[in-house]
mmCIF file of C-alpha atoms in Angstrom:
data_model
loop_
_atom_site.group_PDB
_atom_site.id
_atom_site.type_symbol
_atom_site.label_atom_id
_atom_site.label_comp_id
_atom_site.label_asym_id
_atom_site.label_seq_id
_atom_site.Cartn_x
_atom_site.Cartn_y
_atom_site.Cartn_z
ATOM 1 C CA UNK O 1 0.000 0.000 0.000
ATOM 2 C CA UNK O 2 1.312 3.453 -0.887
ATOM 3 C CA UNK O 3 2.271 5.639 2.096
ATOM 4 C CA UNK O 4 1.409 9.320 2.093
ATOM 5 C CA UNK O 5 4.415 11.171 3.482
ATOM 6 C CA UNK O 6 3.090 14.692 4.078
ATOM 7 C CA UNK O 7 6.528 16.156 4.657
ATOM 8 C CA UNK O 8 8.188 14.166 1.876
ATOM 9 C CA UNK O 9 8.726 17.090 -0.505
ATOM 10 C CA UNK O 10 10.104 16.745 -4.033
ATOM 11 C CA UNK O 11 11.782 19.983 -5.122
ATOM 12 C CA UNK O 12 12.876 21.198 -8.536
ATOM 13 C CA UNK O 13 16.387 22.433 -7.793
ATOM 14 C CA UNK O 14 16.818 24.136 -11.171
ATOM 15 C CA UNK O 15 13.983 26.567 -10.355
ATOM 16 C CA UNK O 16 15.280 27.038 -6.819
ATOM 17 C CA UNK O 17 18.777 27.768 -8.155
ATOM 18 C CA UNK O 18 17.539 30.349 -10.669
ATOM 19 C CA UNK O 19 15.318 32.114 -8.111
ATOM 20 C CA UNK O 20 18.108 32.218 -5.497
ATOM 21 C CA UNK O 21 20.455 33.673 -8.123
ATOM 22 C CA UNK O 22 17.907 36.365 -9.005
ATOM 23 C CA UNK O 23 17.388 37.165 -5.317
ATOM 24 C CA UNK O 24 21.146 37.480 -4.821
ATOM 25 C CA UNK O 25 21.400 39.822 -7.813
ATOM 26 C CA UNK O 26 18.564 41.830 -6.281
ATOM 27 C CA UNK O 27 20.309 42.126 -2.898
ATOM 28 C CA UNK O 28 23.560 43.300 -4.524
ATOM 29 C CA UNK O 29 21.689 45.758 -6.746
ATOM 30 C CA UNK O 30 19.736 47.203 -3.818
ATOM 31 C CA UNK O 31 23.007 47.542 -1.898
ATOM 32 C CA UNK O 32 24.588 49.521 -4.757
ATOM 33 C CA UNK O 33 21.551 51.792 -5.141
ATOM 34 C CA UNK O 34 21.105 52.511 -1.442
ATOM 35 C CA UNK O 35 24.828 52.876 -0.644
ATOM 36 C CA UNK O 36 25.018 55.780 -3.105
ATOM 37 C CA UNK O 37 21.620 57.375 -2.508
ATOM 38 C CA UNK O 38 21.047 56.760 1.217
ATOM 39 C CA UNK O 39 24.424 55.636 2.640
ATOM 40 C CA UNK O 40 23.251 56.015 6.240
ATOM 41 C CA UNK O 41 20.356 53.549 5.614
ATOM 42 C CA UNK O 42 22.191 50.750 3.783
ATOM 43 C CA UNK O 43 21.882 48.073 6.462
ATOM 44 C CA UNK O 44 18.328 49.086 7.265
ATOM 45 C CA UNK O 45 17.283 48.561 3.650
ATOM 46 C CA UNK O 46 19.236 45.316 3.295
ATOM 47 C CA UNK O 47 17.904 44.001 6.600
ATOM 48 C CA UNK O 48 14.339 44.607 5.469
ATOM 49 C CA UNK O 49 14.991 42.988 2.100
ATOM 50 C CA UNK O 50 16.541 39.895 3.708
ATOM 51 C CA UNK O 51 13.650 39.670 6.179
ATOM 52 C CA UNK O 52 11.118 39.798 3.334
ATOM 53 C CA UNK O 53 13.032 37.165 1.395
ATOM 54 C CA UNK O 54 13.112 34.956 4.483
ATOM 55 C CA UNK O 55 9.346 35.355 5.009
ATOM 56 C CA UNK O 56 8.729 34.698 1.328
ATOM 57 C CA UNK O 57 10.822 31.510 1.377
ATOM 58 C CA UNK O 58 8.910 30.191 4.413
ATOM 59 C CA UNK O 59 5.543 30.873 2.737
ATOM 60 C CA UNK O 60 6.890 29.372 -0.508
ATOM 61 C CA UNK O 61 7.787 26.134 1.317
ATOM 62 C CA UNK O 62 4.354 25.971 2.967
ATOM 63 C CA UNK O 63 2.589 26.463 -0.375
ATOM 64 C CA UNK O 64 4.734 23.683 -1.881
ATOM 65 C CA UNK O 65 2.984 21.052 0.268
ATOM 66 C CA UNK O 66 -0.532 22.223 -0.682
ATOM 67 C CA UNK O 67 -2.494 19.513 -2.446
ATOM 68 C CA UNK O 68 -4.638 20.200 -5.502
ATOM 69 C CA UNK O 69 -7.799 19.453 -3.494
ATOM 70 C CA UNK O 70 -6.857 21.863 -0.688
ATOM 71 C CA UNK O 71 -5.855 24.592 -3.165
ATOM 72 C CA UNK O 72 -9.154 24.182 -5.018
ATOM 73 C CA UNK O 73 -11.207 24.540 -1.819
ATOM 74 C CA UNK O 74 -9.271 27.489 -0.361
ATOM 75 C CA UNK O 75 -9.225 29.578 -3.569
ATOM 76 C CA UNK O 76 -12.578 31.426 -3.045
ATOM 77 C CA UNK O 77 -11.557 32.374 0.515
ATOM 78 C CA UNK O 78 -8.173 33.681 -0.668
ATOM 79 C CA UNK O 79 -9.933 35.709 -3.373
ATOM 80 C CA UNK O 80 -12.321 37.300 -0.843
ATOM 81 C CA UNK O 81 -9.461 37.964 1.581
ATOM 82 C CA UNK O 82 -7.527 39.654 -1.225
ATOM 83 C CA UNK O 83 -10.463 41.958 -1.998
ATOM 84 C CA UNK O 84 -10.807 42.889 1.675
ATOM 85 C CA UNK O 85 -7.097 43.723 1.876
ATOM 86 C CA UNK O 86 -7.387 45.902 -1.245
ATOM 87 C CA UNK O 87 -9.932 48.106 0.564
ATOM 88 C CA UNK O 88 -7.416 48.956 3.310
ATOM 89 C CA UNK O 89 -5.269 51.447 1.292
ATOM 90 C CA UNK O 90 -8.367 53.563 0.729
ATOM 91 C CA UNK O 91 -8.678 53.972 4.500
ATOM 92 C CA UNK O 92 -5.144 53.664 5.846
ATOM 93 C CA UNK O 93 -2.729 55.603 3.663
ATOM 94 C CA UNK O 94 0.119 58.089 3.878
ATOM 95 C CA UNK O 95 -1.002 61.479 2.433
ATOM 96 C CA UNK O 96 2.593 62.418 1.601
ATOM 97 C CA UNK O 97 3.099 59.200 -0.350
ATOM 98 C CA UNK O 98 -0.189 59.702 -2.194
ATOM 99 C CA UNK O 99 0.829 63.261 -3.083
ATOM 100 C CA UNK O 100 4.146 62.088 -4.559
ATOM 101 C CA UNK O 101 2.903 58.983 -6.432
ATOM 102 C CA UNK O 102 -0.719 59.924 -7.182
ATOM 103 C CA UNK O 103 -1.996 56.522 -6.035
ATOM 104 C CA UNK O 104 -3.504 55.094 -2.834
ATOM 105 C CA UNK O 105 -2.078 51.609 -3.257
ATOM 106 C CA UNK O 106 -0.037 51.216 -0.048
ATOM 107 C CA UNK O 107 -1.369 50.476 3.432
ATOM 108 C CA UNK O 108 0.277 52.851 5.899
ATOM 109 C CA UNK O 109 0.094 53.507 9.604
ATOM 110 C CA UNK O 110 1.051 57.117 10.171
ATOM 111 C CA UNK O 111 4.286 57.665 8.284
ATOM 112 C CA UNK O 112 5.109 53.938 8.256
ATOM 113 C CA UNK O 113 4.377 52.229 4.928
ATOM 114 C CA UNK O 114 3.394 48.590 5.547
ATOM 115 C CA UNK O 115 2.461 46.656 2.375
ATOM 116 C CA UNK O 116 0.798 46.820 -1.028
ATOM 117 C CA UNK O 117 -2.335 44.597 -1.053
ATOM 118 C CA UNK O 118 -2.677 44.544 -4.852
ATOM 119 C CA UNK O 119 0.620 42.614 -5.046
ATOM 120 C CA UNK O 120 -0.819 39.859 -2.846
ATOM 121 C CA UNK O 121 -4.091 39.882 -4.797
ATOM 122 C CA UNK O 122 -2.387 38.746 -7.998
ATOM 123 C CA UNK O 123 -2.018 35.131 -6.841
ATOM 124 C CA UNK O 124 -5.646 34.687 -5.584
ATOM 125 C CA UNK O 125 -6.812 36.335 -8.819
ATOM 126 C CA UNK O 126 -4.875 33.757 -10.865
ATOM 127 C CA UNK O 127 -6.261 30.935 -8.714
ATOM 128 C CA UNK O 128 -9.858 32.175 -9.004
ATOM 129 C CA UNK O 129 -9.788 32.584 -12.782
ATOM 130 C CA UNK O 130 -8.083 29.193 -13.179
ATOM 131 C CA UNK O 131 -10.723 27.530 -10.994
ATOM 132 C CA UNK O 132 -13.492 29.206 -12.985
ATOM 133 C CA UNK O 133 -12.075 28.003 -16.316
ATOM 134 C CA UNK O 134 -11.696 24.412 -15.082
ATOM 135 C CA UNK O 135 -15.267 24.374 -13.750
ATOM 136 C CA UNK O 136 -16.486 25.701 -17.102
ATOM 137 C CA UNK O 137 -14.626 22.961 -18.977
ATOM 138 C CA UNK O 138 -16.005 20.303 -16.632
ATOM 139 C CA UNK O 139 -19.568 21.525 -17.109
ATOM 140 C CA UNK O 140 -19.235 21.451 -20.891
ATOM 141 C CA UNK O 141 -17.211 18.253 -21.194
ATOM 142 C CA UNK O 142 -18.259 16.232 -24.222
ATOM 143 C CA UNK O 143 -20.354 19.047 -25.690
ATOM 144 C CA UNK O 144 -19.721 20.916 -28.891
ATOM 145 C CA UNK O 145 -18.412 24.375 -28.043
ATOM 146 C CA UNK O 146 -20.272 27.374 -29.467
ATOM 147 C CA UNK O 147 -19.561 31.121 -29.394
ATOM 148 C CA UNK O 148 -22.313 31.545 -26.818
ATOM 149 C CA UNK O 149 -20.407 29.336 -24.384
ATOM 150 C CA UNK O 150 -17.216 31.315 -24.977
ATOM 151 C CA UNK O 151 -19.040 34.549 -24.199
ATOM 152 C CA UNK O 152 -20.459 33.011 -21.014
ATOM 153 C CA UNK O 153 -16.942 32.002 -19.944
ATOM 154 C CA UNK O 154 -15.624 35.511 -20.611
ATOM 155 C CA UNK O 155 -18.579 36.957 -18.673
ATOM 156 C CA UNK O 156 -17.844 34.693 -15.694
ATOM 157 C CA UNK O 157 -14.156 35.670 -15.700
ATOM 158 C CA UNK O 158 -15.132 39.339 -16.051
ATOM 159 C CA UNK O 159 -17.397 39.108 -12.986
ATOM 160 C CA UNK O 160 -14.393 38.060 -10.900
ATOM 161 C CA UNK O 161 -12.249 40.780 -12.497
ATOM 162 C CA UNK O 162 -14.580 43.773 -12.060
ATOM 163 C CA UNK O 163 -14.193 44.093 -8.243
ATOM 164 C CA UNK O 164 -10.403 44.056 -8.596
ATOM 165 C CA UNK O 165 -10.436 46.726 -11.308
ATOM 166 C CA UNK O 166 -12.945 48.836 -9.361
ATOM 167 C CA UNK O 167 -10.654 48.878 -6.313
ATOM 168 C CA UNK O 168 -7.599 49.626 -8.453
ATOM 169 C CA UNK O 169 -9.512 52.508 -10.044
ATOM 170 C CA UNK O 170 -10.270 53.897 -6.600
ATOM 171 C CA UNK O 171 -6.577 53.504 -5.756
ATOM 172 C CA UNK O 172 -5.675 55.170 -9.100
ATOM 173 C CA UNK O 173 -3.127 52.419 -9.757
ATOM 174 C CA UNK O 174 -3.069 52.024 -13.538
ATOM 175 C CA UNK O 175 0.230 50.110 -13.628
ATOM 176 C CA UNK O 176 -1.016 47.269 -11.441
ATOM 177 C CA UNK O 177 -4.317 47.195 -13.342
ATOM 178 C CA UNK O 178 -2.339 46.437 -16.503
ATOM 179 C CA UNK O 179 -0.767 43.405 -14.778
ATOM 180 C CA UNK O 180 -4.216 42.026 -13.919
ATOM 181 C CA UNK O 181 -5.340 42.713 -17.485
ATOM 182 C CA UNK O 182 -2.353 40.737 -18.819
ATOM 183 C CA UNK O 183 -3.217 37.791 -16.543
ATOM 184 C CA UNK O 184 -6.869 37.943 -17.637
ATOM 185 C CA UNK O 185 -5.930 38.082 -21.343
ATOM 186 C CA UNK O 186 -3.433 35.207 -21.063
ATOM 187 C CA UNK O 187 -5.900 32.887 -19.351
ATOM 188 C CA UNK O 188 -8.693 33.748 -21.801
ATOM 189 C CA UNK O 189 -6.375 32.971 -24.725
ATOM 190 C CA UNK O 190 -5.415 29.491 -23.501
ATOM 191 C CA UNK O 191 -8.952 28.630 -22.383
ATOM 192 C CA UNK O 192 -9.863 27.915 -26.013
ATOM 193 C CA UNK O 193 -11.984 30.989 -26.720
ATOM 194 C CA UNK O 194 -12.676 31.320 -30.455
ATOM 195 C CA UNK O 195 -10.567 33.636 -32.604
ATOM 196 C CA UNK O 196 -13.858 35.138 -33.810
ATOM 197 C CA UNK O 197 -14.074 36.798 -30.396
ATOM 198 C CA UNK O 198 -10.375 37.415 -29.778
ATOM 199 C CA UNK O 199 -9.559 39.075 -33.125
ATOM 200 C CA UNK O 200 -12.200 41.850 -32.923
ATOM 201 C CA UNK O 201 -11.212 42.532 -29.295
ATOM 202 C CA UNK O 202 -7.528 42.835 -30.259
ATOM 203 C CA UNK O 203 -8.381 45.156 -33.149
ATOM 204 C CA UNK O 204 -10.575 47.249 -30.848
ATOM 205 C CA UNK O 205 -7.763 47.596 -28.274
ATOM 206 C CA UNK O 206 -5.186 48.492 -30.937
ATOM 207 C CA UNK O 207 -7.567 51.027 -32.450
ATOM 208 C CA UNK O 208 -8.341 52.446 -29.012
ATOM 209 C CA UNK O 209 -4.636 52.892 -28.195
ATOM 210 C CA UNK O 210 -4.032 54.543 -31.558
ATOM 211 C CA UNK O 211 -6.984 56.888 -31.020
ATOM 212 C CA UNK O 212 -5.790 57.726 -27.510
ATOM 213 C CA UNK O 213 -2.280 58.598 -28.716
ATOM 214 C CA UNK O 214 -3.734 60.719 -31.524
ATOM 215 C CA UNK O 215 -5.897 62.618 -29.008
ATOM 216 C CA UNK O 216 -3.004 62.902 -26.539
ATOM 217 C CA UNK O 217 -0.679 64.423 -29.162
ATOM 218 C CA UNK O 218 -3.286 66.722 -30.716
ATOM 219 C CA UNK O 219 -3.667 70.360 -29.691
ATOM 220 C CA UNK O 220 -5.773 70.595 -26.556
ATOM 221 C CA UNK O 221 -5.940 66.804 -26.293
ATOM 222 C CA UNK O 222 -4.175 66.541 -22.956
ATOM 223 C CA UNK O 223 -6.348 69.296 -21.496
ATOM 224 C CA UNK O 224 -9.458 67.397 -22.647
ATOM 225 C CA UNK O 225 -8.185 64.128 -21.095
ATOM 226 C CA UNK O 226 -7.418 65.857 -17.813
ATOM 227 C CA UNK O 227 -10.481 68.091 -17.508
ATOM 228 C CA UNK O 228 -13.231 66.064 -19.160
ATOM 229 C CA UNK O 229 -12.074 62.464 -18.640
ATOM 230 C CA UNK O 230 -10.386 63.151 -15.264
ATOM 231 C CA UNK O 231 -7.084 61.603 -16.290
ATOM 232 C CA UNK O 232 -4.605 62.156 -13.390
ATOM 233 C CA UNK O 233 -1.751 64.585 -13.967
ATOM 234 C CA UNK O 234 0.903 62.047 -12.993
ATOM 235 C CA UNK O 235 -0.306 59.648 -15.707
ATOM 236 C CA UNK O 236 -0.147 62.425 -18.323
ATOM 237 C CA UNK O 237 3.382 63.268 -17.181
ATOM 238 C CA UNK O 238 4.461 59.643 -17.450
ATOM 239 C CA UNK O 239 3.240 59.398 -21.037
ATOM 240 C CA UNK O 240 4.995 62.677 -21.857
ATOM 241 C CA UNK O 241 8.148 61.300 -20.267
ATOM 242 C CA UNK O 242 7.878 58.233 -22.484
ATOM 243 C CA UNK O 243 7.361 60.215 -25.691
ATOM 244 C CA UNK O 244 9.888 62.982 -24.966
ATOM 245 C CA UNK O 245 12.141 61.913 -22.072
ATOM 246 C CA UNK O 246 14.781 64.592 -22.611
ATOM 247 C CA UNK O 247 12.485 67.550 -23.314
ATOM 248 C CA UNK O 248 11.675 67.916 -19.621
ATOM 249 C CA UNK O 249 14.811 66.242 -18.264
ATOM 250 C CA UNK O 250 15.209 68.753 -15.435
ATOM 251 C CA UNK O 251 11.609 68.534 -14.218
ATOM 252 C CA UNK O 252 8.899 65.940 -14.873
ATOM 253 C CA UNK O 253 11.031 63.453 -16.875
ATOM 254 C CA UNK O 254 14.154 63.657 -14.723
ATOM 255 C CA UNK O 255 13.862 60.045 -13.533
ATOM 256 C CA UNK O 256 13.413 58.544 -17.005
ATOM 257 C CA UNK O 257 16.168 60.678 -18.586
ATOM 258 C CA UNK O 258 18.656 59.847 -15.830
ATOM 259 C CA UNK O 259 17.767 56.162 -16.068
ATOM 260 C CA UNK O 260 18.436 55.999 -19.796
ATOM 261 C CA UNK O 261 21.727 57.868 -19.369
ATOM 262 C CA UNK O 262 22.767 55.412 -16.640
ATOM 263 C CA UNK O 263 22.025 52.454 -18.913
ATOM 264 C CA UNK O 264 23.969 54.033 -21.777
ATOM 265 C CA UNK O 265 26.963 54.736 -19.514
ATOM 266 C CA UNK O 266 27.276 51.023 -18.746
ATOM 267 C CA UNK O 267 28.258 50.196 -22.316
ATOM 268 C CA UNK O 268 29.006 46.562 -23.156
ATOM 269 C CA UNK O 269 30.669 45.308 -19.973
ATOM 270 C CA UNK O 270 29.680 47.972 -17.407
ATOM 271 C CA UNK O 271 31.646 50.262 -15.151
ATOM 272 C CA UNK O 272 32.187 47.693 -12.406
ATOM 273 C CA UNK O 273 30.454 46.680 -9.196
ATOM 274 C CA UNK O 274 29.264 49.496 -6.905
ATOM 275 C CA UNK O 275 30.014 52.262 -9.412
ATOM 276 C CA UNK O 276 27.385 54.976 -9.870
ATOM 277 C CA UNK O 277 28.015 58.302 -11.542
ATOM 278 C CA UNK O 278 24.396 59.340 -12.062
ATOM 279 C CA UNK O 279 21.541 59.959 -9.648
ATOM 280 C CA UNK O 280 18.415 58.007 -10.580
ATOM 281 C CA UNK O 281 15.456 58.616 -8.212
ATOM 282 C CA UNK O 282 13.967 55.533 -6.542
ATOM 283 C CA UNK O 283 16.315 53.221 -8.414
ATOM 284 C CA UNK O 284 16.276 50.643 -5.602
ATOM 285 C CA UNK O 285 12.718 49.667 -6.628
ATOM 286 C CA UNK O 286 11.162 50.472 -10.014
ATOM 287 C CA UNK O 287 14.460 51.590 -11.636
ATOM 288 C CA UNK O 288 16.662 48.752 -10.323
ATOM 289 C CA UNK O 289 17.513 47.633 -13.877
ATOM 290 C CA UNK O 290 19.559 50.827 -14.305
ATOM 291 C CA UNK O 291 21.905 49.654 -11.519
ATOM 292 C CA UNK O 292 22.553 46.335 -13.286
ATOM 293 C CA UNK O 293 23.042 48.008 -16.679
ATOM 294 C CA UNK O 294 25.351 50.700 -15.294
ATOM 295 C CA UNK O 295 27.556 48.330 -13.283
ATOM 296 C CA UNK O 296 27.559 45.273 -15.562
ATOM 297 C CA UNK O 297 26.587 46.718 -18.946
ATOM 298 C CA UNK O 298 24.873 44.939 -21.806
ATOM 299 C CA UNK O 299 26.466 41.609 -20.833
ATOM 300 C CA UNK O 300 25.124 41.711 -17.280
ATOM 301 C CA UNK O 301 21.674 42.817 -18.466
ATOM 302 C CA UNK O 302 21.590 39.984 -21.007
ATOM 303 C CA UNK O 303 22.546 37.414 -18.349
ATOM 304 C CA UNK O 304 19.666 38.655 -16.185
ATOM 305 C CA UNK O 305 17.179 38.306 -19.050
ATOM 306 C CA UNK O 306 18.520 34.810 -19.865
ATOM 307 C CA UNK O 307 17.910 33.768 -16.253
ATOM 308 C CA UNK O 308 14.294 34.895 -16.612
ATOM 309 C CA UNK O 309 13.951 32.943 -19.868
ATOM 310 C CA UNK O 310 15.293 29.759 -18.220
ATOM 311 C CA UNK O 311 12.923 30.234 -15.286
ATOM 312 C CA UNK O 312 9.876 30.584 -17.539
ATOM 313 C CA UNK O 313 11.029 27.617 -19.673
ATOM 314 C CA UNK O 314 11.346 25.428 -16.595
ATOM 315 C CA UNK O 315 7.913 26.480 -15.300
ATOM 316 C CA UNK O 316 6.385 25.588 -18.684
ATOM 317 C CA UNK O 317 8.108 22.203 -18.712
ATOM 318 C CA UNK O 318 6.858 21.329 -15.228
ATOM 319 C CA UNK O 319 3.349 22.419 -16.209
ATOM 320 C CA UNK O 320 3.264 20.246 -19.327
ATOM 321 C CA UNK O 321 4.469 17.230 -17.334
ATOM 322 C CA UNK O 322 1.806 17.658 -14.636
ATOM 323 C CA UNK O 323 -1.190 16.771 -16.857
ATOM 324 C CA UNK O 324 -3.501 18.690 -14.491
ATOM 325 C CA UNK O 325 -5.895 21.329 -15.856
ATOM 326 C CA UNK O 326 -6.075 23.411 -12.672
ATOM 327 C CA UNK O 327 -2.295 23.499 -12.343
ATOM 328 C CA UNK O 328 -1.920 24.361 -16.019
ATOM 329 C CA UNK O 329 -4.024 27.513 -15.802
ATOM 330 C CA UNK O 330 -2.402 28.554 -12.509
ATOM 331 C CA UNK O 331 1.035 28.196 -14.080
ATOM 332 C CA UNK O 332 0.099 30.109 -17.234
ATOM 333 C CA UNK O 333 -1.387 32.913 -15.144
ATOM 334 C CA UNK O 334 1.809 33.154 -13.099
ATOM 335 C CA UNK O 335 3.918 33.153 -16.271
ATOM 336 C CA UNK O 336 1.821 36.007 -17.694
ATOM 337 C CA UNK O 337 2.347 37.904 -14.455
ATOM 338 C CA UNK O 338 6.134 37.408 -14.587
ATOM 339 C CA UNK O 339 6.445 38.177 -18.305
ATOM 340 C CA UNK O 340 4.428 41.377 -18.049
ATOM 341 C CA UNK O 341 6.431 42.561 -15.047
ATOM 342 C CA UNK O 342 9.735 41.920 -16.833
ATOM 343 C CA UNK O 343 8.593 43.353 -20.155
ATOM 344 C CA UNK O 344 7.036 46.471 -18.648
ATOM 345 C CA UNK O 345 9.827 47.195 -16.154
ATOM 346 C CA UNK O 346 12.724 46.775 -18.591
ATOM 347 C CA UNK O 347 10.735 48.441 -21.392
ATOM 348 C CA UNK O 348 9.895 51.463 -19.226
ATOM 349 C CA UNK O 349 13.449 51.904 -17.942
ATOM 350 C CA UNK O 350 14.913 51.703 -21.452
ATOM 351 C CA UNK O 351 12.311 54.109 -22.864
ATOM 352 C CA UNK O 352 10.373 51.603 -24.970
ATOM 353 C CA UNK O 353 7.260 51.831 -22.788
ATOM 354 C CA UNK O 354 5.736 54.383 -20.402
ATOM 355 C CA UNK O 355 6.823 54.165 -16.774
ATOM 356 C CA UNK O 356 4.088 52.541 -14.671
ATOM 357 C CA UNK O 357 5.850 51.722 -11.395
ATOM 358 C CA UNK O 358 5.982 47.962 -12.005
ATOM 359 C CA UNK O 359 8.764 46.220 -9.986
ATOM 360 C CA UNK O 360 11.288 43.798 -11.501
ATOM 361 C CA UNK O 361 10.538 40.265 -10.183
ATOM 362 C CA UNK O 362 12.878 39.049 -7.397
ATOM 363 C CA UNK O 363 15.175 42.068 -7.961
ATOM 364 C CA UNK O 364 13.384 45.270 -6.927
ATOM 365 C CA UNK O 365 13.341 46.364 -3.314
ATOM 366 C CA UNK O 366 9.958 45.780 -1.712
ATOM 367 C CA UNK O 367 8.423 43.110 0.485
ATOM 368 C CA UNK O 368 4.979 42.808 -1.127
ATOM 369 C CA UNK O 369 6.402 42.023 -4.572
ATOM 370 C CA UNK O 370 9.065 39.630 -3.249
ATOM 371 C CA UNK O 371 6.620 37.612 -1.150
ATOM 372 C CA UNK O 372 3.986 37.513 -3.907
ATOM 373 C CA UNK O 373 6.500 36.217 -6.456
ATOM 374 C CA UNK O 374 7.827 33.598 -4.031
ATOM 375 C CA UNK O 375 4.253 32.411 -3.381
ATOM 376 C CA UNK O 376 3.941 31.946 -7.148
ATOM 377 C CA UNK O 377 7.165 29.913 -7.146
ATOM 378 C CA UNK O 378 5.710 27.871 -4.281
ATOM 379 C CA UNK O 379 2.715 27.023 -6.471
ATOM 380 C CA UNK O 380 5.039 25.877 -9.277
ATOM 381 C CA UNK O 381 7.049 23.753 -6.836
ATOM 382 C CA UNK O 382 3.746 22.315 -5.581
ATOM 383 C CA UNK O 383 2.954 21.244 -9.135
ATOM 384 C CA UNK O 384 6.350 19.536 -9.391
ATOM 385 C CA UNK O 385 6.046 18.006 -5.920
ATOM 386 C CA UNK O 386 2.690 16.321 -6.471
ATOM 387 C CA UNK O 387 3.428 15.329 -10.077
ATOM 388 C CA UNK O 388 6.650 13.626 -8.941
ATOM 389 C CA UNK O 389 4.876 11.748 -6.152
ATOM 390 C CA UNK O 390 2.334 10.355 -8.601
ATOM 391 C CA UNK O 391 5.158 8.884 -10.678
ATOM 392 C CA UNK O 392 6.687 7.033 -7.686
ATOM 393 C CA UNK O 393 6.210 3.270 -7.576
ATOM 394 C CA UNK O 394 3.908 2.112 -4.827
ATOM 395 C CA UNK O 395 5.605 0.816 -1.685
ATOM 396 C CA UNK O 396 4.770 -2.540 -0.136
ATOM 397 C CA UNK O 397 3.367 -4.069 -3.321
ATOM 398 C CA UNK O 398 4.824 -7.552 -3.656
ATOM 399 C CA UNK O 399 6.545 -8.390 -6.900
ATOM 400 C CA UNK O 400 4.898 -11.332 -8.563
ATOM 401 C CA UNK O 401 7.406 -13.848 -9.820
ATOM 402 C CA UNK O 402 6.755 -16.539 -12.287
ATOM 403 C CA UNK O 403 7.563 -19.940 -10.813
ATOM 404 C CA UNK O 404 8.243 -22.838 -13.161
ATOM 405 C CA UNK O 405 7.889 -26.345 -11.744
ATOM 406 C CA UNK O 406 9.763 -29.099 -13.417
ATOM 407 C CA UNK O 407 8.001 -32.398 -13.723
ATOM 408 C CA UNK O 408 10.017 -35.387 -12.655
ATOM 409 C CA UNK O 409 10.625 -37.930 -15.316
#
């Protein structure tokens, strides 16, 4: 009879190795940024970062032992808890932080900033959408799939998405909303929704973006967006910084201009560890990629991106080997989250995309992002753990041998 060893954990050491390497790069990068910008607070920053990594690793290990059945049952409660936490920044916030960032997305007690609930909500959101898709597929198993069913699936996923977007709108956190939109789009795409629905939606989004840029660049367009459509000033400034980063380099686009100059100064091989000749505001978090590019150049930046590619490849391989629908959608949602974070952060820092305040996974300073990403890794390791256990031969099963009796002559 097969024994169920609860604490017998099978770990994928390739994923663990890549994540630990990324975390180490993050610690060194935060050290470089803080030692130049806030030298008197170096060990305070590093101590916090190490504490968050430690907490994240503990939670990651706990999530690794979650069974599929337990994860399925707890998902609705995690989703509701996430929504409740997202209400807190609207009540408990730091007015000074809101004035500087334009968003109420951090829970604060007095002048002490505690955590960002929307970061923690990403994982329950992935779980809830994945659960919804699997239930839909189970209900319609063996039936011919029509466009009406696809629309019903999209409607169900939208119902779970609306509360999240409503709270993010109240927080005025457009950057994080884009992450949730990327997760939603990725899961809808792999759920088997017909191209007859997807293609018009894609064309509508592309047309909408083109129309928005045309309005934004036209005379009086920005005034119309701000006055009539209530578009926040900080969002307008970020788009201006993306389009013309050096036109306002001494005022509104100072951060973006300095970041691009820092990247350029790194050249091919970088200026060397702990070298910084340019001041880049808040580079320990959203602009951390500038530290890597300045110190280690194009080569160091490329190595970092290759590590991300290997991590995503390994997650995909584990997912395909699991042969579990629920795990598959969870994994794809987490991959979409990682890819969007990487693409948006690096793209914004290099000037390819507008700056949205999205952190670089496992690298940027910040406890909410670190813990959320490590929870996602815990889910992937859980997939590997339970898939590996299913492949083990059963213990205690006697081996049946063929016995041949010889007849005496």
